[in-house]
Amino acid sequence: MVDNPYGSRINAISDPVQRAVEIGKLLNDLPHVAADLRELRQAAVLELREAGWSYGRIAAALGLHRNRVQHIAEGRTGKTKPPKSEGEG
């Protein structure tokens, strides 16, 4: 399980209604937070590429498959498909 940075703050709210409201606000923000984190990770991968690192070396350092690192560098997520090549369709 991932360490929850919000857990202690949420658990400190004694009123269950207010606690549920605050949890709802956090859940609503998750897609935006995830998008921001993906962009930051892409920037880090691109920084390593600019420093001369291969996809394989980055993959080994991050514990990911080389293809996944290339997808991150390209800004592709598991939900996006690469653009079709000319002639495909």
PDB file of C-alpha atoms in Angstrom:
ATOM      1  CA  MET A   1       0.000   0.000   0.000  1.00  0.00           C
ATOM      2  CA  VAL A   2       1.220   3.512  -0.826  1.00  0.00           C
ATOM      3  CA  ASP A   3       1.979   5.870   2.040  1.00  0.00           C
ATOM      4  CA  ASN A   4      -0.945   8.305   2.170  1.00  0.00           C
ATOM      5  CA  PRO A   5       0.187  11.900   2.734  1.00  0.00           C
ATOM      6  CA  TYR A   6      -3.402  12.938   3.515  1.00  0.00           C
ATOM      7  CA  GLY A   7      -4.283  10.176   5.977  1.00  0.00           C
ATOM      8  CA  SER A   8      -3.365  11.926   9.208  1.00  0.00           C
ATOM      9  CA  ARG A   9      -5.095  15.157   8.159  1.00  0.00           C
ATOM     10  CA  ILE A  10      -8.258  13.316   7.128  1.00  0.00           C
ATOM     11  CA  ASN A  11      -8.279  11.101  10.217  1.00  0.00           C
ATOM     12  CA  ALA A  12      -7.983  14.199  12.400  1.00  0.00           C
ATOM     13  CA  ILE A  13     -11.426  15.400  11.226  1.00  0.00           C
ATOM     14  CA  SER A  14     -13.808  14.082  13.881  1.00  0.00           C
ATOM     15  CA  ASP A  15     -17.069  14.936  12.074  1.00  0.00           C
ATOM     16  CA  PRO A  16     -17.753  12.106   9.584  1.00  0.00           C
ATOM     17  CA  VAL A  17     -19.706  14.421   7.280  1.00  0.00           C
ATOM     18  CA  GLN A  18     -16.855  16.915   7.047  1.00  0.00           C
ATOM     19  CA  ARG A  19     -14.374  14.049   6.729  1.00  0.00           C
ATOM     20  CA  ALA A  20     -16.357  12.606   3.800  1.00  0.00           C
ATOM     21  CA  VAL A  21     -16.582  16.055   2.180  1.00  0.00           C
ATOM     22  CA  GLU A  22     -12.818  16.537   2.411  1.00  0.00           C
ATOM     23  CA  ILE A  23     -12.201  13.052   1.019  1.00  0.00           C
ATOM     24  CA  GLY A  24     -14.528  13.854  -1.879  1.00  0.00           C
ATOM     25  CA  LYS A  25     -12.565  17.006  -2.641  1.00  0.00           C
ATOM     26  CA  LEU A  26      -9.326  15.024  -2.706  1.00  0.00           C
ATOM     27  CA  LEU A  27     -10.826  12.358  -4.953  1.00  0.00           C
ATOM     28  CA  ASN A  28     -12.069  15.012  -7.370  1.00  0.00           C
ATOM     29  CA  ASP A  29      -8.551  16.454  -7.586  1.00  0.00           C
ATOM     30  CA  LEU A  30      -6.848  13.110  -8.274  1.00  0.00           C
ATOM     31  CA  PRO A  31      -7.114  13.232 -12.087  1.00  0.00           C
ATOM     32  CA  HIS A  32      -5.469  16.672 -12.109  1.00  0.00           C
ATOM     33  CA  VAL A  33      -2.761  15.572  -9.696  1.00  0.00           C
ATOM     34  CA  ALA A  34      -2.103  12.432 -11.753  1.00  0.00           C
ATOM     35  CA  ALA A  35      -1.806  14.490 -14.954  1.00  0.00           C
ATOM     36  CA  ASP A  36       0.629  16.888 -13.278  1.00  0.00           C
ATOM     37  CA  LEU A  37       2.709  13.987 -11.960  1.00  0.00           C
ATOM     38  CA  ARG A  38       2.799  12.347 -15.417  1.00  0.00           C
ATOM     39  CA  GLU A  39       4.105  15.604 -16.912  1.00  0.00           C
ATOM     40  CA  LEU A  40       6.765  15.909 -14.207  1.00  0.00           C
ATOM     41  CA  ARG A  41       7.863  12.298 -14.768  1.00  0.00           C
ATOM     42  CA  GLN A  42       8.006  12.879 -18.535  1.00  0.00           C
ATOM     43  CA  ALA A  43      10.172  15.958 -17.973  1.00  0.00           C
ATOM     44  CA  ALA A  44      12.541  13.954 -15.766  1.00  0.00           C
ATOM     45  CA  VAL A  45      12.832  11.204 -18.382  1.00  0.00           C
ATOM     46  CA  LEU A  46      13.448  13.768 -21.122  1.00  0.00           C
ATOM     47  CA  GLU A  47      16.105  15.419 -18.956  1.00  0.00           C
ATOM     48  CA  LEU A  48      17.879  12.075 -18.652  1.00  0.00           C
ATOM     49  CA  ARG A  49      17.610  11.552 -22.411  1.00  0.00           C
ATOM     50  CA  GLU A  50      19.140  14.987 -23.017  1.00  0.00           C
ATOM     51  CA  ALA A  51      21.955  13.991 -20.675  1.00  0.00           C
ATOM     52  CA  GLY A  52      22.690  11.075 -22.993  1.00  0.00           C
ATOM     53  CA  TRP A  53      20.960   8.259 -21.143  1.00  0.00           C
ATOM     54  CA  SER A  54      19.540   5.436 -23.243  1.00  0.00           C
ATOM     55  CA  TYR A  55      15.994   4.209 -22.743  1.00  0.00           C
ATOM     56  CA  GLY A  56      17.463   0.970 -21.397  1.00  0.00           C
ATOM     57  CA  ARG A  57      19.567   2.761 -18.798  1.00  0.00           C
ATOM     58  CA  ILE A  58      16.606   4.894 -17.691  1.00  0.00           C
ATOM     59  CA  ALA A  59      14.411   1.797 -17.539  1.00  0.00           C
ATOM     60  CA  ALA A  60      16.916   0.000 -15.331  1.00  0.00           C
ATOM     61  CA  ALA A  61      17.184   2.997 -13.013  1.00  0.00           C
ATOM     62  CA  LEU A  62      13.399   3.387 -12.736  1.00  0.00           C
ATOM     63  CA  GLY A  63      12.562  -0.308 -12.589  1.00  0.00           C
ATOM     64  CA  LEU A  64      10.460  -0.090 -15.742  1.00  0.00           C
ATOM     65  CA  HIS A  65      10.510  -1.788 -19.124  1.00  0.00           C
ATOM     66  CA  ARG A  66      12.430   0.053 -21.828  1.00  0.00           C
ATOM     67  CA  ASN A  67       9.275   0.385 -23.953  1.00  0.00           C
ATOM     68  CA  ARG A  68       7.398   1.970 -21.047  1.00  0.00           C
ATOM     69  CA  VAL A  69      10.150   4.562 -20.637  1.00  0.00           C
ATOM     70  CA  GLN A  70       9.933   5.389 -24.342  1.00  0.00           C
ATOM     71  CA  HIS A  71       6.155   5.815 -23.998  1.00  0.00           C
ATOM     72  CA  ILE A  72       6.666   8.135 -21.020  1.00  0.00           C
ATOM     73  CA  ALA A  73       9.149  10.202 -23.024  1.00  0.00           C
ATOM     74  CA  GLU A  74       6.613  10.458 -25.849  1.00  0.00           C
ATOM     75  CA  GLY A  75       3.858  11.498 -23.444  1.00  0.00           C
ATOM     76  CA  ARG A  76       1.843   8.352 -24.021  1.00  0.00           C
ATOM     77  CA  THR A  77      -0.175   6.823 -21.205  1.00  0.00           C
ATOM     78  CA  GLY A  78      -1.717   3.403 -21.022  1.00  0.00           C
ATOM     79  CA  LYS A  79      -4.928   5.026 -22.184  1.00  0.00           C
ATOM     80  CA  THR A  80      -3.578   6.695 -25.302  1.00  0.00           C
ATOM     81  CA  LYS A  81      -2.714   5.080 -28.589  1.00  0.00           C
ATOM     82  CA  PRO A  82       0.082   6.268 -30.848  1.00  0.00           C
ATOM     83  CA  PRO A  83      -1.040   8.300 -33.844  1.00  0.00           C
ATOM     84  CA  LYS A  84      -1.759   6.217 -36.916  1.00  0.00           C
ATOM     85  CA  SER A  85       0.866   6.289 -39.622  1.00  0.00           C
ATOM     86  CA  GLU A  86      -0.055   7.644 -43.002  1.00  0.00           C
ATOM     87  CA  GLY A  87      -1.798   4.902 -44.944  1.00  0.00           C
ATOM     88  CA  GLU A  88      -3.200   3.189 -41.833  1.00  0.00           C
ATOM     89  CA  GLY A  89      -6.782   3.520 -41.081  1.00  0.00           C
TER      90      GLY A  89
END
